[in-house]
Amino acid sequence: MQDTIDPRRALRTLILEDYLFTDDESALTDDMSFLQEGILDSMGILEIILFLEERFQVHVAEDEMVPQNLDSIDNLLGYIQRKKKAA
Amino acid sequence: MCGFAGILGIGAAGSLPPDSELLRKMADTIVHRGPDAAAEYIDGSLGFGHRRLSIIDLETGDQPMVSPDGHVAIVFNGEIFNYIELRQALIKQGVQFRTTSDTEVVLQLYREYGIDFVSSLNGQFAIAIWDRRKQTLHLVRDRIGICPLFYTLDSERFLFGSEIKSLLPALGARPRISIAGLDQLFTFWAPLSPNTIFEGIREVSPGEVVTVADGRVTIARYWDWPLPMGEYSSATESELTEELHDLLVDSTRLRLRSDVPVGAYLSGGLDSSAIASLVLNHTDNRLRTFSLTFDDREFDESGYQSALVDHAQVEHSELRIGRAQILENLEHTVWHTEMPILRTAPVPMGLLSGHAHASDFKVVLTGEGADEVLGGYDLFKEAKVRQFWSRQPRSSVRPLLLKRLYPYLNLPAGKDAAYLKLFFGQGIEAPGKPGFSHLPRWTTTAKAKRFLSDEVLAALGDDPVRSYLDSLSEPVCRTDSFNCAQFIESKTLMSGYLLCSQGDRMLMMNSVEGRFPFLDHRVIEFASTLRPELKMKVLNEKYLLKQAVRRYLPAAIVNRHKQPYRAPDVNMSTGSGDLAARCLSPESVNASGLFDAGRVNRLRNKAVRGRLSTSESQALTGILTTQMVHQQFCQQ
């Protein structure tokens, strides 16, 4: 069941609904920086990590908690892909 | 304390005497500030309405007070703590007094020295003085901003009053929410003085005199928060400890001057414990104390309160607060704060003053101001750690010091360093700049603006953070970053929010006067001569204060980790139906036009699911209370 989830859609819906409070797809581009744009705050970052672990069974190591992995939809998708490949 | 309101006609159109019924109506809106007596005074185009809370000279201190020759009339809200010394000095000069009130001392000081007399006052006050011969009105506010005073102007009249609601009966139309004020509030927690949340209504800024003569309004500053420029006191630490101790003893003793009993709030923290212990050890006042406790252990400090009560053997009572009371009392609280609030902390403070009032207390001492004056806030520590870290930005060890500040942060095991870097690392490349200390807070708060309606977003002006930082004077920018952080904190959060929404307004809503020994201007001026490391030694906050009062207090109080006063958030998941429908429904949100109904609805749904972040929770409280302000003050 988990494999059928479209990660891009799931991540976009989460960010749009729960952090941007809108259904306007144009409010979020996939390369938009969560931190620079103020989309996520302290708890939001933890929630994204929790979401990755629960939804995609991706375990986020400490040295992976860097903006290059977590700071945009594109970065998150690339990170998930790398983790899946390595698994 | 008391409350007053007034009208001054301007020009030919405003030359008629003000209507005494209208003056009475204006003053009656703030009857809670002065339930003991009411009176009006009219002279030409000037009118005062006054409501009195009798605390000093219960028999003859009625107001408005007019000089025997009729040349000067005043209304006054607050206390002049050194009025006995000032009175004696005037008597030596041959001045004769009819009463023993502090109001008459103010009146006579003005007659002797003109408006410059304000520099001699030690106290908390808002004063209106009508100089009949010069046809001039002066509005004076205390140095720190403890007592409120607002005004507005149209082509015919200058209106003023202790609270904004006192102006409403005289306004031609309901006030409108100021977009600039809202922008500032959703950044700094309060509009920047002299702005208020309403268009065209201003406050007399702390430390200023507003003068109205010949239809013109001029503003003069008589005091400002002192800024050391690297010239700190050369006295030894033990000398400074004793000097601070003696100043606090005197400041506390002055603030016990009253013809009614004086109680004290006890939070369980260092500051209120210090004040209580100074009263007990240096005066013969039989102290009665009051505390808040919470059902939620997260906010409750009753363990520390009990430690102090047992140690000092004071007569004590506590008021227990549950989550449901927050929502139940929110609208009534907002009627008194007269501006939106981003946290619910004022609500329990209003309930506590009700408890003090029911116990027959009109005056309480509190520990307010110690954090700002003597260096207590975690925000100051946070800035210090971020500066320490910025000297080696790639270090993963240095940010771990932040964990010392926030032990209650539930960080994922093994991920703390990376997490702290991600969040607190913003802006560490510019550690010396003014505002460095406050940027994380302002950035978090400003996220609430994403819920503003498109129309309001389009009407926003320049970024309030940039405008504020650009407005800081050169000495503020050049002083040590710790002093700069203290200056900013005192000018924004303390006078704009803590002393108003969480202070005066929550006390006076139940006719209780707060007195704040740490905010005696002599204590502030003394503290400005201290080297920053005496305020915060490494990460030990209020170091010198601890040295000064540890002789009186249990070690558990002196050495405890500081817990900021907080209250439970608005709980949207239970029992909020009516309130949410009234304030947050799409119809209601669209009626105010201030927020985007769709985004607010999503936030509300997320709140019902019970997982809001800090900034989202602030946004929800801010939106809810903005809607309440709009409904109470702006709608017919």
XYZ file of C-alpha atoms in Angstrom:
723
model
C 0.000 0.000 0.000
C 2.750 2.421 0.992
C 4.483 2.015 -2.382
C 1.481 3.443 -4.222
C 1.769 6.804 -2.478
C 2.966 9.548 -4.761
C 5.616 11.200 -2.586
C 5.426 14.507 -4.433
C 1.651 14.732 -4.007
C 1.814 13.634 -0.363
C 4.508 16.169 0.498
C 2.865 18.985 -1.424
C -0.501 18.344 0.221
C 1.084 18.291 3.651
C 2.925 21.581 3.116
C 0.021 23.319 1.382
C -2.689 22.241 3.809
C -0.859 22.265 7.107
C 1.771 24.960 6.708
C 0.573 27.317 3.990
C -3.115 26.862 4.846
C -4.224 27.021 1.240
C -5.326 24.810 -1.654
C -3.739 27.160 -4.148
C -1.125 24.963 -5.866
C 0.707 28.019 -7.162
C 1.574 29.042 -3.584
C 4.286 26.372 -3.486
C 6.889 25.624 -6.118
C 8.940 22.500 -5.721
C 12.210 24.392 -5.404
C 10.940 26.862 -2.790
C 13.120 26.961 0.341
C 11.054 26.165 3.447
C 13.405 28.049 5.744
C 14.050 31.101 3.590
C 10.382 31.492 2.804
C 9.433 30.963 6.450
C 7.171 28.044 5.578
C 8.443 25.770 8.325
C 9.461 26.625 11.858
C 11.092 24.545 14.562
C 8.206 22.173 15.096
C 7.475 22.004 11.385
C 10.932 20.601 10.660
C 10.460 17.905 13.275
C 7.053 17.100 11.826
C 8.490 16.688 8.326
C 11.076 14.259 9.698
C 8.356 12.380 11.543
C 6.271 12.337 8.351
C 9.175 10.893 6.329
C 9.744 8.197 8.909
C 6.061 7.241 9.250
C 4.944 7.566 5.662
C 8.002 6.496 3.721
C 9.859 4.488 6.359
C 12.847 6.748 5.857
C 15.059 6.986 8.924
C 16.723 10.406 9.088
C 20.203 10.298 10.594
C 21.620 13.294 12.440
C 24.169 14.155 9.765
C 21.365 14.089 7.194
C 19.388 16.837 8.932
C 20.687 19.512 6.607
C 18.862 21.919 4.306
C 20.199 20.056 1.225
C 17.959 17.139 2.205
C 14.977 18.794 3.845
C 14.579 22.383 2.697
C 12.271 22.041 -0.336
C 9.965 19.575 -2.065
C 12.727 18.844 -4.625
C 15.312 18.296 -1.901
C 12.969 16.030 0.032
C 12.145 13.954 -3.056
C 15.829 13.588 -3.958
C 16.609 12.593 -0.402
C 13.823 9.996 -0.252
C 14.999 8.557 -3.559
C 18.604 8.269 -2.375
C 17.513 6.625 0.846
C 15.285 4.108 -0.975
C 18.125 3.230 -3.348
C 20.565 2.745 -0.505
C 18.121 0.526 1.417
C -4.592 54.452 40.366
C -7.522 56.139 38.731
C -8.842 56.920 35.321
C -9.572 60.135 33.511
C -10.754 61.431 30.182
C -11.016 64.864 28.682
C -11.803 67.153 25.782
C -10.077 70.308 24.610
C -11.809 72.330 21.903
C -9.545 73.636 19.161
C -9.955 76.809 17.128
C -13.172 78.724 16.585
C -15.195 75.577 15.860
C -14.170 74.030 19.146
C -14.656 77.023 21.397
C -17.873 75.814 23.036
C -17.599 74.297 26.533
C -17.546 70.484 26.477
C -20.756 68.768 27.491
C -20.490 67.585 31.093
C -22.777 64.627 30.339
C -20.352 63.521 27.628
C -17.403 63.883 30.003
C -19.220 61.766 32.564
C -19.995 59.178 29.905
C -16.362 59.033 28.814
C -15.127 58.600 32.378
C -17.807 56.037 33.138
C -16.459 53.703 30.437
C -13.450 53.240 32.711
C -15.311 53.005 36.007
C -13.214 49.893 36.789
C -10.164 52.178 37.123
C -11.873 54.295 39.748
C -15.043 53.007 41.349
C -14.756 55.177 44.499
C -15.705 58.633 43.189
C -16.500 60.585 40.025
C -16.314 64.272 39.146
C -16.012 66.644 36.197
C -14.328 69.987 35.655
C -15.052 72.425 32.836
C -13.213 75.632 32.056
C -13.840 77.289 28.724
C -13.196 74.767 25.993
C -11.475 72.315 28.354
C -13.219 69.516 30.232
C -11.937 66.790 32.529
C -13.849 63.709 33.696
C -12.312 61.697 36.495
C -12.911 58.339 38.214
C -11.130 57.817 41.495
C -9.647 54.743 43.164
C -8.829 55.986 46.656
C -5.442 54.825 47.893
C -3.725 57.885 49.399
C -5.524 60.629 51.332
C -8.889 58.911 51.275
C -10.732 61.966 52.663
C -9.493 65.021 50.796
C -7.694 63.786 47.695
C -10.627 64.209 45.302
C -10.050 65.182 41.704
C -10.087 67.109 39.427
C -8.066 69.379 41.701
C -7.875 73.119 41.088
C -5.303 75.505 42.597
C -6.759 78.049 45.094
C -6.264 80.870 42.585
C -8.009 78.795 39.897
C -5.039 79.064 37.544
C -4.196 75.372 37.307
C -6.387 72.257 37.245
C -5.202 68.659 37.115
C -6.392 65.101 36.854
C -3.989 62.391 37.748
C -3.790 58.612 37.510
C -1.074 56.810 39.409
C 1.256 57.326 42.317
C 4.098 59.681 43.136
C 6.073 57.565 45.582
C 8.390 60.373 46.712
C 5.526 62.826 47.248
C 6.291 63.155 50.986
C 9.845 64.361 50.328
C 8.688 66.646 47.507
C 5.957 68.063 49.739
C 8.398 68.767 52.554
C 10.733 70.560 50.164
C 7.842 72.716 48.910
C 6.706 73.543 52.458
C 10.257 74.698 53.238
C 9.912 77.090 50.326
C 6.717 78.465 51.851
C 4.117 76.584 49.804
C 0.915 75.922 51.749
C -1.078 72.698 51.335
C -4.796 72.065 51.826
C -4.640 68.266 51.665
C -2.175 65.447 52.307
C -2.624 63.978 48.828
C 0.059 63.367 46.228
C -2.198 65.077 43.661
C -1.801 68.428 45.390
C 1.979 67.934 45.413
C 1.881 67.574 41.618
C -0.290 70.667 41.345
C 2.047 72.762 43.477
C 5.172 71.451 41.761
C 3.763 72.597 38.432
C 2.995 76.028 39.868
C 6.528 76.343 41.194
C 8.584 74.852 38.382
C 6.401 74.606 35.296
C 6.332 71.383 33.284
C 9.993 70.608 34.066
C 8.825 69.389 37.473
C 8.202 65.918 35.988
C 11.892 65.045 36.257
C 11.620 65.225 40.051
C 8.869 62.591 40.243
C 9.575 59.028 41.269
C 6.497 57.096 40.377
C 4.024 55.735 37.884
C 1.679 58.302 36.495
C -0.410 59.773 33.729
C -1.258 63.411 34.367
C -3.306 66.033 32.551
C -2.582 69.625 33.552
C -4.680 72.571 32.389
C -2.846 75.864 32.655
C -5.695 78.334 32.486
C -3.600 81.476 32.080
C -1.604 80.030 29.193
C -4.626 78.140 27.804
C -2.308 75.166 27.545
C -2.899 71.475 28.178
C -0.032 69.157 29.155
C -0.324 65.360 29.114
C 2.478 63.628 30.987
C 3.285 59.931 31.167
C 5.720 58.137 33.465
C 9.179 57.169 32.293
C 8.521 53.479 31.765
C 4.934 53.391 30.504
C 3.210 51.904 33.554
C 0.146 54.165 33.458
C -1.619 54.463 30.111
C -2.694 57.641 28.318
C -4.194 57.926 24.830
C -5.286 60.791 22.604
C -6.763 61.609 19.244
C -7.362 64.773 17.331
C -9.886 66.046 14.833
C -10.385 69.492 13.383
C -12.359 70.700 16.395
C -11.282 68.694 19.409
C -8.354 67.080 21.133
C -9.642 64.017 23.034
C -7.678 62.132 25.648
C -8.203 59.379 28.195
C -6.666 56.648 30.323
C -8.006 53.937 28.065
C -9.019 53.931 24.425
C -12.596 52.983 25.306
C -12.958 56.292 27.156
C -12.578 58.119 23.817
C -15.330 56.146 22.094
C -18.368 58.146 23.354
C -16.834 61.331 21.936
C -15.738 59.942 18.575
C -17.902 60.779 15.584
C -17.515 57.276 14.166
C -16.261 53.911 15.304
C -12.460 53.620 15.035
C -10.879 51.507 12.317
C -8.125 48.956 12.745
C -4.790 50.467 11.758
C -3.022 48.276 9.210
C 0.374 49.631 10.311
C -0.500 48.936 13.944
C -1.627 45.414 13.081
C 1.563 44.821 11.089
C 3.651 45.915 14.078
C 1.600 43.896 16.548
C 2.010 40.764 14.434
C 5.767 41.344 14.603
C 6.669 42.901 17.974
C 3.574 41.743 19.973
C 2.300 45.331 20.227
C 2.142 48.420 18.027
C 5.261 50.561 18.418
C 4.602 53.644 20.517
C 2.942 56.048 19.850
C 0.879 53.863 17.494
C -2.094 51.892 18.712
C -4.132 49.250 16.963
C -6.623 51.959 15.929
C -6.213 54.491 13.152
C -5.681 58.017 14.423
C -5.464 57.068 18.095
C -2.058 57.479 19.689
C -0.564 57.018 23.103
C 1.573 59.467 25.000
C 4.886 57.597 24.821
C 6.664 56.660 28.048
C 8.902 59.500 29.236
C 7.161 62.133 27.120
C 5.022 65.236 27.564
C 2.426 66.081 24.935
C 1.454 69.754 24.974
C -1.539 71.295 23.243
C -1.564 75.076 22.834
C -3.093 77.314 20.157
C -4.431 74.215 18.408
C -0.925 72.801 17.953
C 0.373 69.573 19.441
C 4.038 69.350 20.438
C 5.899 66.459 22.011
C 8.910 66.632 24.323
C 10.900 63.813 25.888
C 12.067 64.222 29.486
C 13.601 60.784 30.076
C 14.862 57.836 28.077
C 16.162 54.376 28.861
C 19.837 55.011 29.688
C 22.469 53.503 27.423
C 25.990 52.949 28.723
C 28.654 53.633 26.111
C 31.402 51.444 27.541
C 31.811 53.529 30.685
C 30.750 51.122 33.358
C 30.994 51.550 37.098
C 34.465 50.816 38.435
C 33.159 49.768 41.869
C 33.872 46.212 43.035
C 31.296 43.475 42.649
C 30.579 43.418 46.378
C 30.121 47.206 46.463
C 27.733 47.022 43.534
C 25.853 44.153 45.170
C 25.255 46.258 48.280
C 24.332 49.304 46.226
C 21.710 47.306 44.319
C 20.433 45.786 47.546
C 20.032 49.189 49.215
C 18.348 50.675 46.145
C 15.846 47.823 46.012
C 15.116 48.161 49.728
C 14.392 51.857 49.241
C 12.398 51.328 46.062
C 10.262 48.685 47.787
C 9.808 50.794 50.917
C 8.598 53.756 48.841
C 6.114 51.490 47.084
C 4.522 50.507 50.361
C 3.326 54.085 50.897
C -0.420 53.747 50.940
C -3.438 54.358 53.135
C -4.792 50.905 52.251
C -3.104 47.488 52.720
C -0.498 46.442 50.141
C -0.212 42.811 49.026
C 2.161 41.070 46.626
C 2.008 38.641 43.732
C 4.176 35.569 44.131
C 5.067 33.638 40.975
C 7.605 31.301 42.545
C 10.406 32.934 40.575
C 13.359 34.934 41.820
C 11.910 38.411 41.203
C 8.654 38.260 43.123
C 10.343 36.221 45.864
C 12.993 38.931 46.151
C 10.360 41.662 46.520
C 8.423 39.675 49.136
C 11.589 39.029 51.130
C 12.605 42.706 51.030
C 9.184 43.683 52.396
C 9.421 41.099 55.168
C 12.976 41.959 56.176
C 12.912 45.732 55.900
C 9.415 46.916 56.709
C 6.742 46.165 59.287
C 4.166 45.466 56.572
C 2.333 42.208 57.288
C 2.557 40.783 53.837
C -0.329 39.027 52.133
C 0.568 37.189 48.917
C -1.354 35.900 45.887
C -0.388 33.270 43.312
C -1.613 31.600 40.160
C -1.439 27.844 39.875
C -2.371 25.776 36.843
C -4.040 22.411 36.329
C -1.464 21.900 33.600
C 1.848 20.918 35.165
C 3.660 22.483 32.217
C 2.753 25.961 33.477
C 2.460 25.340 37.193
C 5.022 26.732 39.651
C 3.218 25.948 42.880
C 6.147 23.893 44.198
C 8.416 26.952 44.195
C 5.603 29.154 45.530
C 5.155 26.803 48.484
C 8.905 26.817 49.141
C 8.837 30.588 49.514
C 5.592 30.651 51.513
C 6.970 28.069 53.952
C 10.269 29.901 54.200
C 8.763 33.359 54.734
C 5.630 32.308 56.612
C 3.406 34.777 54.749
C -0.362 34.682 54.609
C -0.946 33.307 51.147
C -3.713 32.257 48.804
C -3.682 30.830 45.323
C -6.021 30.820 42.366
C -6.091 27.659 40.290
C -6.600 28.011 36.536
C -7.817 25.321 34.154
C -7.806 25.334 30.360
C -11.536 26.040 30.140
C -11.195 29.378 31.952
C -8.857 30.702 29.257
C -11.478 30.557 26.550
C -14.346 31.564 28.861
C -12.591 34.794 29.827
C -10.930 35.683 26.556
C -13.490 38.182 25.251
C -13.703 40.031 28.544
C -9.898 40.131 28.673
C -9.687 41.605 25.176
C -12.206 44.325 26.067
C -9.617 45.452 28.612
C -6.383 44.896 26.662
C -7.889 46.993 23.843
C -5.572 45.257 21.397
C -5.126 41.748 20.061
C -2.931 39.398 22.075
C -0.767 36.592 20.694
C -0.595 34.585 23.872
C -3.268 33.925 26.461
C -1.031 34.867 29.412
C -3.023 38.043 30.235
C -6.190 36.019 30.970
C -5.011 34.424 34.233
C -3.470 37.757 35.293
C -6.918 39.340 35.017
C -8.409 36.544 37.079
C -5.694 36.946 39.713
C -6.441 40.647 40.186
C -10.087 39.642 40.647
C -8.955 37.319 43.400
C -6.898 40.083 45.053
C -9.853 42.468 44.797
C -12.198 39.898 46.352
C -9.690 39.617 49.202
C -10.048 43.405 49.765
C -6.688 44.377 48.296
C -6.404 47.452 46.089
C -2.605 47.454 45.744
C -0.100 44.683 44.956
C 3.667 44.647 44.445
C 5.030 42.493 41.630
C 8.471 41.509 40.340
C 7.778 42.920 36.868
C 10.767 44.541 35.173
C 13.630 42.603 36.788
C 14.260 40.592 33.629
C 14.490 43.689 31.442
C 16.494 45.806 33.893
C 18.857 43.214 35.339
C 19.229 40.783 32.449
C 16.950 37.810 32.947
C 15.414 36.769 29.678
C 16.308 33.578 27.857
C 16.278 35.710 24.743
C 19.375 37.539 26.058
C 21.039 34.175 26.758
C 20.057 32.862 23.378
C 21.680 35.859 21.691
C 24.821 35.280 23.750
C 25.038 31.613 22.751
C 24.372 32.408 19.107
C 27.165 34.982 19.248
C 29.494 32.445 20.859
C 28.563 30.008 18.115
C 28.981 32.567 15.327
C 32.669 32.799 16.171
C 32.934 29.193 14.878
C 29.862 28.782 12.679
C 30.752 25.232 11.578
C 30.934 23.881 15.092
C 28.330 21.249 15.925
C 29.248 21.433 19.624
C 28.722 25.154 20.276
C 24.983 25.192 19.462
C 24.486 22.444 22.061
C 24.736 25.212 24.658
C 21.242 26.240 23.529
C 19.963 23.079 25.179
C 20.966 24.621 28.491
C 18.423 27.386 27.833
C 15.561 25.228 26.726
C 15.744 21.961 28.682
C 12.022 21.533 28.082
C 12.572 21.339 24.303
C 11.847 17.745 23.476
C 14.538 17.140 20.891
C 14.843 13.818 19.083
C 17.626 11.736 20.603
C 20.893 12.033 18.706
C 19.579 14.811 16.488
C 19.827 17.755 18.821
C 22.927 19.446 17.405
C 21.669 19.262 13.836
C 18.225 20.444 14.835
C 19.491 23.399 16.851
C 21.721 24.405 13.958
C 18.863 24.307 11.525
C 16.583 26.503 13.623
C 18.789 28.848 15.627
C 21.451 29.145 12.961
C 19.441 31.758 11.054
C 21.254 35.078 10.924
C 24.354 34.052 12.874
C 26.508 35.563 10.174
C 25.651 39.049 11.527
C 25.990 38.710 15.312
C 26.859 42.340 16.125
C 23.879 43.988 14.438
C 21.090 45.604 16.471
C 18.088 43.308 16.514
C 20.248 40.167 16.330
C 18.836 39.140 19.704
C 15.227 39.561 18.623
C 15.156 38.326 15.021
C 14.138 34.704 15.826
C 11.184 35.924 17.920
C 10.081 38.548 15.407
C 10.392 36.109 12.510
C 8.314 33.478 14.319
C 5.651 36.012 15.282
C 5.447 37.549 11.807
C 4.419 34.226 10.315
C 0.916 35.057 11.517
C 0.726 37.627 8.728
C 0.229 34.881 6.172
C -3.389 34.725 7.393
C -4.082 38.375 6.553
C -6.515 38.989 3.719
C -5.155 39.828 0.289
C -6.455 43.393 0.674
C -4.623 43.894 3.949
C -1.455 42.244 2.629
C -1.523 44.631 -0.329
C -1.898 47.597 2.029
C 1.065 46.704 4.247
C 3.869 49.244 4.187
C 7.601 48.739 4.641
C 8.868 45.766 6.637
C 8.331 46.854 10.269
C 11.537 45.150 11.433
C 13.662 47.042 8.966
C 11.863 50.332 9.702
C 12.281 49.846 13.442
C 15.960 48.935 13.223
C 16.580 51.888 10.884
C 14.915 54.175 13.424
C 17.280 53.222 16.252
C 19.606 56.027 17.235
C 23.338 55.767 16.819
C 24.032 55.205 20.555
C 21.671 52.216 20.528
C 23.539 50.736 17.573
C 26.957 51.390 19.118
C 26.376 50.116 22.637
C 27.230 46.571 23.717
C 24.886 44.032 22.109
C 23.565 42.981 25.536
C 22.575 46.558 26.388
C 21.079 46.939 22.924
C 18.938 43.826 23.470
C 17.767 45.210 26.821
C 16.900 48.552 25.227
C 14.884 46.908 22.454
C 13.112 44.612 24.895
C 12.121 47.467 27.192
C 10.853 49.610 24.303
C 8.898 46.939 22.494
C 7.669 44.011 24.561
C 7.827 45.500 28.044
C 6.105 48.846 27.633
C 3.970 47.784 24.661
C 2.695 44.472 25.949
C 3.851 43.333 29.405
C 3.002 46.537 31.253
C -0.212 47.113 29.271
C -1.999 43.979 28.101
C -0.519 41.807 30.799
C 0.004 44.553 33.412
C -2.045 47.697 34.023
C -5.098 46.586 32.053
C -5.337 43.192 33.791
C -4.904 44.810 37.211
C -7.183 47.786 36.718
C -9.991 45.734 35.196
C -10.604 44.736 38.826
C -9.608 48.080 40.400
C -6.244 46.804 41.614
C -3.083 48.895 41.327
C 0.251 47.197 40.570
C 3.537 48.590 41.851
C 6.885 47.507 40.454
C 10.000 48.083 42.600
C 12.371 46.934 39.836
C 11.035 49.698 37.584
C 12.059 52.551 39.868
C 14.049 54.751 37.473
C 16.931 54.863 39.954
C 17.248 51.070 39.707
C 17.201 51.287 35.897
C 19.799 54.045 35.866
C 21.992 52.102 38.301
C 21.679 48.917 36.213
C 22.817 50.812 33.138
C 26.201 51.373 34.821
C 26.767 47.625 35.289
C 29.081 45.701 33.020
C 26.930 43.215 31.048
C 28.711 40.250 32.669
C 27.381 41.372 36.055
C 23.870 41.026 34.722
C 24.544 37.712 33.025
C 27.640 35.853 34.168
C 28.329 33.317 31.405
C 24.726 32.026 31.247
C 23.744 32.787 34.831
C 20.964 35.354 34.478
C 20.371 38.284 36.858
C 23.673 37.445 38.509
C 24.001 40.617 40.588
C 20.375 40.468 41.725
C 20.945 36.930 42.958
C 23.989 38.128 44.888
C 21.945 40.960 46.384
C 19.010 38.885 47.631
C 20.377 35.379 48.229
C 20.758 36.267 51.923
C 16.940 36.198 52.239
C 15.889 33.345 49.999
C 15.955 29.544 49.992
C 18.679 28.207 47.669
C 16.014 26.371 45.667
C 14.549 29.708 44.564
C 17.872 31.424 43.810
C 19.328 28.503 41.865
C 16.234 27.337 40.013
C 16.055 27.353 36.245
C 14.089 30.353 35.114
C 10.628 29.492 33.812
C 8.941 32.188 31.756
C 5.352 32.887 32.817
C 3.040 31.233 30.322
C -0.581 30.081 30.234
C -2.351 27.310 28.308
C -3.128 28.032 24.658
C -6.655 28.451 23.394
C -8.087 24.965 23.158
C -10.144 24.691 19.975
C -10.968 21.018 20.285
C -13.519 21.249 23.106
C -16.124 23.795 24.060
C -15.075 26.407 21.537
C -18.085 26.063 19.230
C -19.869 29.332 19.983
C -16.779 31.427 20.161
C -15.286 29.961 17.002
C -18.559 30.469 15.148
C -18.807 34.058 16.296
C -15.222 35.047 15.622
C -13.724 32.621 13.123
C -16.594 31.655 10.820
C -16.098 32.687 7.178
C -18.926 35.260 7.576
C -17.314 36.805 10.609
C -13.825 36.785 9.082
C -15.146 38.343 5.878
C -17.040 40.963 7.883
C -13.850 42.322 9.413
C -12.016 41.958 6.098
C -8.750 41.578 7.957
C -8.017 37.890 7.378
C -8.403 35.300 4.623
C -11.373 33.109 5.558
C -10.044 30.000 3.789
C -6.641 30.076 5.435
C -8.169 30.826 8.834
C -10.519 27.865 8.422
C -7.597 25.534 7.662
C -5.761 26.818 10.732
C -8.857 26.283 12.849
C -9.198 22.722 11.554
C -5.562 22.034 12.291
C -6.103 23.412 15.814
C -9.078 21.113 16.326
C -6.768 18.231 15.398
C -4.569 19.628 18.169
C -1.153 20.029 16.647
C -0.246 23.674 16.224
C 3.335 24.919 16.273
C 4.363 27.922 18.348
C 3.891 30.384 15.517
C 0.582 28.848 14.456
C -0.736 28.934 17.979
C 0.246 32.594 18.252
C -1.442 33.244 14.927
C -4.668 31.577 16.068
C -4.783 33.565 19.311
C -3.874 36.718 17.398
C -6.605 36.199 14.777
C -9.231 35.288 17.367
C -8.492 38.328 19.519
C -8.177 40.688 16.536
C -11.653 39.578 15.515
C -12.845 40.291 19.065
C -11.261 43.761 19.062
C -12.922 44.459 15.741
C -16.317 43.300 16.988
C -16.086 45.166 20.297
C -14.554 48.437 19.141
C -15.041 48.830 15.400
C -18.489 47.443 14.629
C -21.623 49.343 15.468
